[in-house]
Amino acid sequence: MEGAGAAAAQPPSAHPAVAPLAFLLGKWCGEGEGSFPTIAPFRYGEELLFSHHPSKPVISYTQRTWKAASGEPMHAESGYWRPRPDGSVEVVISQSTGLAEVQKGSYDAEKKTVTLQSELVGNASKVKHITRAFQVVNGDLSYVVQMATITTGLQQHLKALLKKI
Ligand code: HEM
């Protein structure tokens, strides 16, 4: 069965809704730097996993971080990404700090970019607004996270560069 053999050699295809964001799928690992006007800068290690099942129009997302110097666990978060055919995407994220985010934004499958702005930040004592921007360049995933708090306007908090593993 030549046809069946050829099909078996292909990786499982993504759900049509997820296909434009296939550039994110997989496990990524690397390092980042954290900063904000009110805190001391810090370096962290990070692992991101974007996974999906071909029968569902959704990407599962998990992230964990650790102190670059000692390996001690830091922040972690997980959620779901729901891309839509019109180029929009909505994301829900729950953070290990208890904060909950609903993010809305857009993706560009050609440029391999996703930009998100918080529509809702819940259960946060200080955070008012969060933006996230992702880009795959030369096979590497980079992102920038900005936040606004009750004392400080929108500024960068996180920046990282991750490799596919
Ligand atoms: C500090 C929010 C992700 C590590 C803070 C502060 C806020 C915050 C509100 C306090 C700022 C202030 O007091 O003015 C967030 C949000 C995140 C996020 C909304 C995700 C969207 C992370 C991640 C890490 C991290 C991924 C670690 C890799 C830290 C550290 C501090 C901090 C080390 C300083 C704590 C201190 O000095 O006591 N973050 N954070 N954050 N964050 Fe994040």
PDB file of N, CA, C and O in Angstrom, residues 68-134:
ATOM      1  N   ALA A  68      18.523  31.192  36.845  1.00  0.00           N
ATOM      2  CA  ALA A  68      19.617  30.793  35.959  1.00  0.00           C
ATOM      3  C   ALA A  68      20.808  30.293  36.767  1.00  0.00           C
ATOM      4  O   ALA A  68      21.488  29.348  36.364  1.00  0.00           O
ATOM      5  N   ALA A  69      21.057  30.907  37.923  1.00  0.00           N
ATOM      6  CA  ALA A  69      22.258  30.572  38.691  1.00  0.00           C
ATOM      7  C   ALA A  69      22.117  29.245  39.443  1.00  0.00           C
ATOM      8  O   ALA A  69      23.057  28.452  39.482  1.00  0.00           O
ATOM      9  N   SER A  70      20.946  28.976  40.004  1.00  0.00           N
ATOM     10  CA  SER A  70      20.807  27.835  40.915  1.00  0.00           C
ATOM     11  C   SER A  70      19.870  26.740  40.425  1.00  0.00           C
ATOM     12  O   SER A  70      19.877  25.631  40.957  1.00  0.00           O
ATOM     13  N   GLY A  71      19.026  27.038  39.443  1.00  0.00           N
ATOM     14  CA  GLY A  71      18.044  26.053  38.981  1.00  0.00           C
ATOM     15  C   GLY A  71      16.777  26.016  39.826  1.00  0.00           C
ATOM     16  O   GLY A  71      15.849  25.259  39.534  1.00  0.00           O
ATOM     17  N   GLU A  72      16.728  26.840  40.866  1.00  0.00           N
ATOM     18  CA  GLU A  72      15.539  26.863  41.732  1.00  0.00           C
ATOM     19  C   GLU A  72      14.305  27.323  40.941  1.00  0.00           C
ATOM     20  O   GLU A  72      14.389  28.308  40.190  1.00  0.00           O
ATOM     21  N   PRO A  73      13.168  26.633  41.096  1.00  0.00           N
ATOM     22  CA  PRO A  73      11.972  27.009  40.324  1.00  0.00           C
ATOM     23  C   PRO A  73      11.547  28.457  40.583  1.00  0.00           C
ATOM     24  O   PRO A  73      11.621  28.935  41.721  1.00  0.00           O
ATOM     25  N   MET A  74      11.101  29.126  39.496  1.00  0.00           N
ATOM     26  CA  MET A  74      10.521  30.469  39.630  1.00  0.00           C
ATOM     27  C   MET A  74       9.059  30.378  39.146  1.00  0.00           C
ATOM     28  O   MET A  74       8.375  29.416  39.445  1.00  0.00           O
ATOM     29  N   HIS A  75       8.654  31.359  38.388  1.00  0.00           N
ATOM     30  CA  HIS A  75       7.287  31.464  37.874  1.00  0.00           C
ATOM     31  C   HIS A  75       6.943  30.294  36.934  1.00  0.00           C
ATOM     32  O   HIS A  75       7.794  29.810  36.196  1.00  0.00           O
ATOM     33  N   ALA A  76       5.683  29.878  36.944  1.00  0.00           N
ATOM     34  CA  ALA A  76       5.170  28.929  35.956  1.00  0.00           C
ATOM     35  C   ALA A  76       3.765  29.359  35.552  1.00  0.00           C
ATOM     36  O   ALA A  76       3.101  30.094  36.291  1.00  0.00           O
ATOM     37  N   GLU A  77       3.349  28.926  34.360  1.00  0.00           N
ATOM     38  CA  GLU A  77       2.003  29.273  33.908  1.00  0.00           C
ATOM     39  C   GLU A  77       1.550  28.264  32.859  1.00  0.00           C
ATOM     40  O   GLU A  77       2.383  27.547  32.272  1.00  0.00           O
ATOM     41  N   SER A  78       0.246  28.202  32.636  1.00  0.00           N
ATOM     42  CA  SER A  78      -0.256  27.329  31.574  1.00  0.00           C
ATOM     43  C   SER A  78      -1.565  27.890  31.052  1.00  0.00           C
ATOM     44  O   SER A  78      -2.205  28.729  31.697  1.00  0.00           O
ATOM     45  N   GLY A  79      -1.948  27.433  29.857  1.00  0.00           N
ATOM     46  CA  GLY A  79      -3.181  27.952  29.283  1.00  0.00           C
ATOM     47  C   GLY A  79      -3.513  27.337  27.950  1.00  0.00           C
ATOM     48  O   GLY A  79      -2.985  26.269  27.595  1.00  0.00           O
ATOM     49  N   TYR A  80      -4.396  28.022  27.225  1.00  0.00           N
ATOM     50  CA  TYR A  80      -4.888  27.534  25.932  1.00  0.00           C
ATOM     51  C   TYR A  80      -4.907  28.671  24.925  1.00  0.00           C
ATOM     52  O   TYR A  80      -5.307  29.786  25.262  1.00  0.00           O
ATOM     53  N   TRP A  81      -4.454  28.362  23.726  1.00  0.00           N
ATOM     54  CA  TRP A  81      -4.427  29.337  22.633  1.00  0.00           C
ATOM     55  C   TRP A  81      -5.455  28.909  21.589  1.00  0.00           C
ATOM     56  O   TRP A  81      -5.429  27.770  21.128  1.00  0.00           O
ATOM     57  N   ARG A  82      -6.334  29.846  21.200  1.00  0.00           N
ATOM     58  CA  ARG A  82      -7.378  29.532  20.213  1.00  0.00           C
ATOM     59  C   ARG A  82      -7.245  30.464  19.019  1.00  0.00           C
ATOM     60  O   ARG A  82      -7.805  31.571  19.027  1.00  0.00           O
ATOM     61  N   PRO A  83      -6.497  30.022  17.975  1.00  0.00           N
ATOM     62  CA  PRO A  83      -6.387  30.842  16.772  1.00  0.00           C
ATOM     63  C   PRO A  83      -7.655  30.756  15.934  1.00  0.00           C
ATOM     64  O   PRO A  83      -8.368  29.742  15.975  1.00  0.00           O
ATOM     65  N   ARG A  84      -7.957  31.836  15.202  1.00  0.00           N
ATOM     66  CA  ARG A  84      -9.133  31.842  14.333  1.00  0.00           C
ATOM     67  C   ARG A  84      -8.697  32.138  12.895  1.00  0.00           C
ATOM     68  O   ARG A  84      -7.667  32.766  12.682  1.00  0.00           O
ATOM     69  N   PRO A  85      -9.504  31.684  11.925  1.00  0.00           N
ATOM     70  CA  PRO A  85      -9.096  31.821  10.526  1.00  0.00           C
ATOM     71  C   PRO A  85      -8.881  33.271  10.100  1.00  0.00           C
ATOM     72  O   PRO A  85      -8.155  33.536   9.138  1.00  0.00           O
ATOM     73  N   ASP A  86      -9.501  34.248  10.786  1.00  0.00           N
ATOM     74  CA  ASP A  86      -9.342  35.653  10.392  1.00  0.00           C
ATOM     75  C   ASP A  86      -8.028  36.259  10.875  1.00  0.00           C
ATOM     76  O   ASP A  86      -7.793  37.454  10.702  1.00  0.00           O
ATOM     77  N   GLY A  87      -7.155  35.447  11.493  1.00  0.00           N
ATOM     78  CA  GLY A  87      -5.857  35.970  11.938  1.00  0.00           C
ATOM     79  C   GLY A  87      -5.877  36.464  13.374  1.00  0.00           C
ATOM     80  O   GLY A  87      -4.864  36.934  13.879  1.00  0.00           O
ATOM     81  N   SER A  88      -7.033  36.349  14.024  1.00  0.00           N
ATOM     82  CA  SER A  88      -7.081  36.726  15.447  1.00  0.00           C
ATOM     83  C   SER A  88      -6.808  35.494  16.305  1.00  0.00           C
ATOM     84  O   SER A  88      -6.897  34.350  15.835  1.00  0.00           O
ATOM     85  N   VAL A  89      -6.457  35.746  17.551  1.00  0.00           N
ATOM     86  CA  VAL A  89      -6.203  34.626  18.464  1.00  0.00           C
ATOM     87  C   VAL A  89      -6.600  35.067  19.859  1.00  0.00           C
ATOM     88  O   VAL A  89      -6.422  36.233  20.233  1.00  0.00           O
ATOM     89  N   GLU A  90      -7.214  34.157  20.608  1.00  0.00           N
ATOM     90  CA  GLU A  90      -7.495  34.447  22.012  1.00  0.00           C
ATOM     91  C   GLU A  90      -6.815  33.399  22.881  1.00  0.00           C
ATOM     92  O   GLU A  90      -6.735  32.225  22.517  1.00  0.00           O
ATOM     93  N   VAL A  91      -6.290  33.864  24.001  1.00  0.00           N
ATOM     94  CA  VAL A  91      -5.452  33.036  24.859  1.00  0.00           C
ATOM     95  C   VAL A  91      -5.908  33.227  26.304  1.00  0.00           C
ATOM     96  O   VAL A  91      -6.140  34.366  26.725  1.00  0.00           O
ATOM     97  N   VAL A  92      -6.033  32.120  27.034  1.00  0.00           N
ATOM     98  CA  VAL A  92      -6.233  32.215  28.487  1.00  0.00           C
ATOM     99  C   VAL A  92      -5.011  31.626  29.173  1.00  0.00           C
ATOM    100  O   VAL A  92      -4.470  30.609  28.729  1.00  0.00           O
ATOM    101  N   ILE A  93      -4.550  32.300  30.222  1.00  0.00           N
ATOM    102  CA  ILE A  93      -3.350  31.846  30.932  1.00  0.00           C
ATOM    103  C   ILE A  93      -3.604  31.944  32.435  1.00  0.00           C
ATOM    104  O   ILE A  93      -4.133  32.955  32.918  1.00  0.00           O
ATOM    105  N   SER A  94      -3.244  30.874  33.159  1.00  0.00           N
ATOM    106  CA  SER A  94      -3.256  30.953  34.623  1.00  0.00           C
ATOM    107  C   SER A  94      -1.817  30.897  35.115  1.00  0.00           C
ATOM    108  O   SER A  94      -1.028  30.058  34.656  1.00  0.00           O
ATOM    109  N   GLN A  95      -1.468  31.827  35.979  1.00  0.00           N
ATOM    110  CA  GLN A  95      -0.093  31.941  36.463  1.00  0.00           C
ATOM    111  C   GLN A  95       0.038  31.318  37.858  1.00  0.00           C
ATOM    112  O   GLN A  95      -0.912  31.318  38.646  1.00  0.00           O
ATOM    113  N   SER A  96       1.253  30.850  38.176  1.00  0.00           N
ATOM    114  CA  SER A  96       1.501  30.214  39.474  1.00  0.00           C
ATOM    115  C   SER A  96       1.339  31.204  40.626  1.00  0.00           C
ATOM    116  O   SER A  96       1.196  30.803  41.779  1.00  0.00           O
ATOM    117  N   THR A  97       1.332  32.496  40.318  1.00  0.00           N
ATOM    118  CA  THR A  97       1.129  33.525  41.341  1.00  0.00           C
ATOM    119  C   THR A  97      -0.349  33.709  41.678  1.00  0.00           C
ATOM    120  O   THR A  97      -0.697  34.497  42.549  1.00  0.00           O
ATOM    121  N   GLY A  98      -1.237  33.023  40.923  1.00  0.00           N
ATOM    122  CA  GLY A  98      -2.668  33.180  41.143  1.00  0.00           C
ATOM    123  C   GLY A  98      -3.334  34.111  40.163  1.00  0.00           C
ATOM    124  O   GLY A  98      -4.562  34.171  40.078  1.00  0.00           O
ATOM    125  N   LEU A  99      -2.516  34.838  39.389  1.00  0.00           N
ATOM    126  CA  LEU A  99      -3.066  35.795  38.417  1.00  0.00           C
ATOM    127  C   LEU A  99      -3.650  35.052  37.216  1.00  0.00           C
ATOM    128  O   LEU A  99      -3.093  34.050  36.758  1.00  0.00           O
ATOM    129  N   ALA A 100      -4.793  35.544  36.709  1.00  0.00           N
ATOM    130  CA  ALA A 100      -5.424  34.959  35.519  1.00  0.00           C
ATOM    131  C   ALA A 100      -5.486  36.005  34.406  1.00  0.00           C
ATOM    132  O   ALA A 100      -5.785  37.176  34.666  1.00  0.00           O
ATOM    133  N   GLU A 101      -5.187  35.575  33.192  1.00  0.00           N
ATOM    134  CA  GLU A 101      -5.172  36.494  32.037  1.00  0.00           C
ATOM    135  C   GLU A 101      -6.111  36.002  30.943  1.00  0.00           C
ATOM    136  O   GLU A 101      -6.107  34.816  30.618  1.00  0.00           O
ATOM    137  N   VAL A 102      -6.850  36.915  30.327  1.00  0.00           N
ATOM    138  CA  VAL A 102      -7.452  36.670  29.021  1.00  0.00           C
ATOM    139  C   VAL A 102      -6.763  37.622  28.059  1.00  0.00           C
ATOM    140  O   VAL A 102      -6.761  38.841  28.285  1.00  0.00           O
ATOM    141  N   GLN A 103      -6.131  37.066  27.031  1.00  0.00           N
ATOM    142  CA  GLN A 103      -5.376  37.854  26.055  1.00  0.00           C
ATOM    143  C   GLN A 103      -6.057  37.750  24.698  1.00  0.00           C
ATOM    144  O   GLN A 103      -6.519  36.673  24.324  1.00  0.00           O
ATOM    145  N   LYS A 104      -6.089  38.864  23.970  1.00  0.00           N
ATOM    146  CA  LYS A 104      -6.576  38.823  22.587  1.00  0.00           C
ATOM    147  C   LYS A 104      -5.554  39.498  21.695  1.00  0.00           C
ATOM    148  O   LYS A 104      -4.840  40.412  22.134  1.00  0.00           O
ATOM    149  N   GLY A 105      -5.462  39.045  20.456  1.00  0.00           N
ATOM    150  CA  GLY A 105      -4.482  39.641  19.557  1.00  0.00           C
ATOM    151  C   GLY A 105      -4.558  39.032  18.184  1.00  0.00           C
ATOM    152  O   GLY A 105      -5.622  38.586  17.747  1.00  0.00           O
ATOM    153  N   SER A 106      -3.407  39.013  17.523  1.00  0.00           N
ATOM    154  CA  SER A 106      -3.392  38.537  16.147  1.00  0.00           C
ATOM    155  C   SER A 106      -2.095  37.804  15.857  1.00  0.00           C
ATOM    156  O   SER A 106      -1.108  37.953  16.579  1.00  0.00           O
ATOM    157  N   TYR A 107      -2.134  36.989  14.789  1.00  0.00           N
ATOM    158  CA  TYR A 107      -0.927  36.297  14.355  1.00  0.00           C
ATOM    159  C   TYR A 107      -0.692  36.582  12.881  1.00  0.00           C
ATOM    160  O   TYR A 107      -1.615  36.967  12.145  1.00  0.00           O
ATOM    161  N   ASP A 108       0.574  36.400  12.472  1.00  0.00           N
ATOM    162  CA  ASP A 108       0.933  36.497  11.058  1.00  0.00           C
ATOM    163  C   ASP A 108       1.712  35.224  10.728  1.00  0.00           C
ATOM    164  O   ASP A 108       2.858  35.060  11.158  1.00  0.00           O
ATOM    165  N   ALA A 109       1.070  34.305   9.993  1.00  0.00           N
ATOM    166  CA  ALA A 109       1.676  33.001   9.721  1.00  0.00           C
ATOM    167  C   ALA A 109       2.930  33.132   8.861  1.00  0.00           C
ATOM    168  O   ALA A 109       3.855  32.329   8.972  1.00  0.00           O
ATOM    169  N   GLU A 110       2.967  34.151   7.977  1.00  0.00           N
ATOM    170  CA  GLU A 110       4.135  34.344   7.104  1.00  0.00           C
ATOM    171  C   GLU A 110       5.327  34.856   7.908  1.00  0.00           C
ATOM    172  O   GLU A 110       6.434  34.349   7.800  1.00  0.00           O
ATOM    173  N   LYS A 111       5.074  35.873   8.726  1.00  0.00           N
ATOM    174  CA  LYS A 111       6.157  36.471   9.532  1.00  0.00           C
ATOM    175  C   LYS A 111       6.446  35.667  10.796  1.00  0.00           C
ATOM    176  O   LYS A 111       7.411  35.940  11.503  1.00  0.00           O
ATOM    177  N   LYS A 112       5.564  34.692  11.109  1.00  0.00           N
ATOM    178  CA  LYS A 112       5.718  33.868  12.313  1.00  0.00           C
ATOM    179  C   LYS A 112       5.735  34.729  13.575  1.00  0.00           C
ATOM    180  O   LYS A 112       6.646  34.649  14.404  1.00  0.00           O
ATOM    181  N   THR A 113       4.739  35.606  13.671  1.00  0.00           N
ATOM    182  CA  THR A 113       4.611  36.482  14.834  1.00  0.00           C
ATOM    183  C   THR A 113       3.227  36.308  15.476  1.00  0.00           C
ATOM    184  O   THR A 113       2.253  35.972  14.797  1.00  0.00           O
ATOM    185  N   VAL A 114       3.170  36.550  16.785  1.00  0.00           N
ATOM    186  CA  VAL A 114       1.903  36.637  17.513  1.00  0.00           C
ATOM    187  C   VAL A 114       2.011  37.810  18.468  1.00  0.00           C
ATOM    188  O   VAL A 114       3.018  37.930  19.191  1.00  0.00           O
ATOM    189  N   THR A 115       1.020  38.693  18.470  1.00  0.00           N
ATOM    190  CA  THR A 115       1.003  39.785  19.447  1.00  0.00           C
ATOM    191  C   THR A 115      -0.312  39.734  20.225  1.00  0.00           C
ATOM    192  O   THR A 115      -1.380  39.532  19.646  1.00  0.00           O
ATOM    193  N   LEU A 116      -0.183  39.901  21.542  1.00  0.00           N
ATOM    194  CA  LEU A 116      -1.338  39.758  22.441  1.00  0.00           C
ATOM    195  C   LEU A 116      -1.413  40.943  23.394  1.00  0.00           C
ATOM    196  O   LEU A 116      -0.370  41.437  23.850  1.00  0.00           O
ATOM    197  N   GLN A 117      -2.631  41.360  23.697  1.00  0.00           N
ATOM    198  CA  GLN A 117      -2.868  42.390  24.721  1.00  0.00           C
ATOM    199  C   GLN A 117      -3.917  41.861  25.684  1.00  0.00           C
ATOM    200  O   GLN A 117      -4.897  41.258  25.245  1.00  0.00           O
ATOM    201  N   SER A 118      -3.728  42.131  26.962  1.00  0.00           N
ATOM    202  CA  SER A 118      -4.691  41.608  27.923  1.00  0.00           C
ATOM    203  C   SER A 118      -6.038  42.310  27.793  1.00  0.00           C
ATOM    204  O   SER A 118      -6.117  43.534  27.695  1.00  0.00           O
ATOM    205  N   GLU A 119      -7.082  41.491  27.758  1.00  0.00           N
ATOM    206  CA  GLU A 119      -8.442  42.029  27.804  1.00  0.00           C
ATOM    207  C   GLU A 119      -8.926  41.978  29.241  1.00  0.00           C
ATOM    208  O   GLU A 119      -9.757  42.775  29.653  1.00  0.00           O
ATOM    209  N   LEU A 120      -8.369  41.032  29.992  1.00  0.00           N
ATOM    210  CA  LEU A 120      -8.747  40.882  31.396  1.00  0.00           C
ATOM    211  C   LEU A 120      -7.536  40.390  32.180  1.00  0.00           C
ATOM    212  O   LEU A 120      -6.829  39.488  31.736  1.00  0.00           O
ATOM    213  N   VAL A 121      -7.241  41.048  33.291  1.00  0.00           N
ATOM    214  CA  VAL A 121      -6.237  40.560  34.242  1.00  0.00           C
ATOM    215  C   VAL A 121      -6.980  40.400  35.560  1.00  0.00           C
ATOM    216  O   VAL A 121      -7.498  41.372  36.104  1.00  0.00           O
ATOM    217  N   GLY A 122      -7.051  39.160  36.044  1.00  0.00           N
ATOM    218  CA  GLY A 122      -7.857  38.892  37.233  1.00  0.00           C
ATOM    219  C   GLY A 122      -7.008  38.450  38.406  1.00  0.00           C
ATOM    220  O   GLY A 122      -5.919  37.897  38.239  1.00  0.00           O
ATOM    221  N   ASN A 123      -7.514  38.691  39.592  1.00  0.00           N
ATOM    222  CA  ASN A 123      -6.888  38.253  40.840  1.00  0.00           C
ATOM    223  C   ASN A 123      -5.455  38.765  40.980  1.00  0.00           C
ATOM    224  O   ASN A 123      -4.567  38.043  41.446  1.00  0.00           O
ATOM    225  N   ALA A 124      -5.222  40.009  40.534  1.00  0.00           N
ATOM    226  CA  ALA A 124      -3.880  40.596  40.594  1.00  0.00           C
ATOM    227  C   ALA A 124      -3.903  41.767  41.564  1.00  0.00           C
ATOM    228  O   ALA A 124      -4.791  42.617  41.493  1.00  0.00           O
ATOM    229  N   SER A 125      -2.919  41.830  42.463  1.00  0.00           N
ATOM    230  CA  SER A 125      -2.894  42.944  43.402  1.00  0.00           C
ATOM    231  C   SER A 125      -2.288  44.197  42.769  1.00  0.00           C
ATOM    232  O   SER A 125      -2.683  45.310  43.106  1.00  0.00           O
ATOM    233  N   LYS A 126      -1.341  44.022  41.824  1.00  0.00           N
ATOM    234  CA  LYS A 126      -0.642  45.173  41.255  1.00  0.00           C
ATOM    235  C   LYS A 126      -0.808  45.327  39.745  1.00  0.00           C
ATOM    236  O   LYS A 126      -0.725  46.432  39.227  1.00  0.00           O
ATOM    237  N   VAL A 127      -0.977  44.220  39.028  1.00  0.00           N
ATOM    238  CA  VAL A 127      -0.899  44.261  37.560  1.00  0.00           C
ATOM    239  C   VAL A 127      -2.209  44.752  36.955  1.00  0.00           C
ATOM    240  O   VAL A 127      -3.292  44.261  37.296  1.00  0.00           O
ATOM    241  N   LYS A 128      -2.093  45.744  36.047  1.00  0.00           N
ATOM    242  CA  LYS A 128      -3.271  46.292  35.385  1.00  0.00           C
ATOM    243  C   LYS A 128      -3.403  45.792  33.946  1.00  0.00           C
ATOM    244  O   LYS A 128      -4.496  45.641  33.421  1.00  0.00           O
ATOM    245  N   HIS A 129      -2.243  45.581  33.286  1.00  0.00           N
ATOM    246  CA  HIS A 129      -2.280  45.290  31.849  1.00  0.00           C
ATOM    247  C   HIS A 129      -1.027  44.493  31.481  1.00  0.00           C
ATOM    248  O   HIS A 129       0.044  44.725  32.061  1.00  0.00           O
ATOM    249  N   ILE A 130      -1.157  43.564  30.538  1.00  0.00           N
ATOM    250  CA  ILE A 130      -0.025  42.730  30.100  1.00  0.00           C
ATOM    251  C   ILE A 130      -0.050  42.627  28.577  1.00  0.00           C
ATOM    252  O   ILE A 130      -1.114  42.387  27.993  1.00  0.00           O
ATOM    253  N   THR A 131       1.111  42.814  27.942  1.00  0.00           N
ATOM    254  CA  THR A 131       1.215  42.519  26.512  1.00  0.00           C
ATOM    255  C   THR A 131       2.291  41.453  26.317  1.00  0.00           C
ATOM    256  O   THR A 131       3.258  41.383  27.090  1.00  0.00           O
ATOM    257  N   ARG A 132       2.083  40.638  25.291  1.00  0.00           N
ATOM    258  CA  ARG A 132       3.049  39.575  24.964  1.00  0.00           C
ATOM    259  C   ARG A 132       3.259  39.591  23.464  1.00  0.00           C
ATOM    260  O   ARG A 132       2.280  39.628  22.712  1.00  0.00           O
ATOM    261  N   ALA A 133       4.529  39.550  23.026  1.00  0.00           N
ATOM    262  CA  ALA A 133       4.846  39.507  21.590  1.00  0.00           C
ATOM    263  C   ALA A 133       5.831  38.378  21.342  1.00  0.00           C
ATOM    264  O   ALA A 133       6.883  38.315  21.986  1.00  0.00           O
ATOM    265  N   PHE A 134       5.467  37.465  20.440  1.00  0.00           N
ATOM    266  CA  PHE A 134       6.290  36.297  20.107  1.00  0.00           C
ATOM    267  C   PHE A 134       6.715  36.386  18.646  1.00  0.00           C
ATOM    268  O   PHE A 134       5.956  36.863  17.797  1.00  0.00           O
TER     269      PHE A 134
END
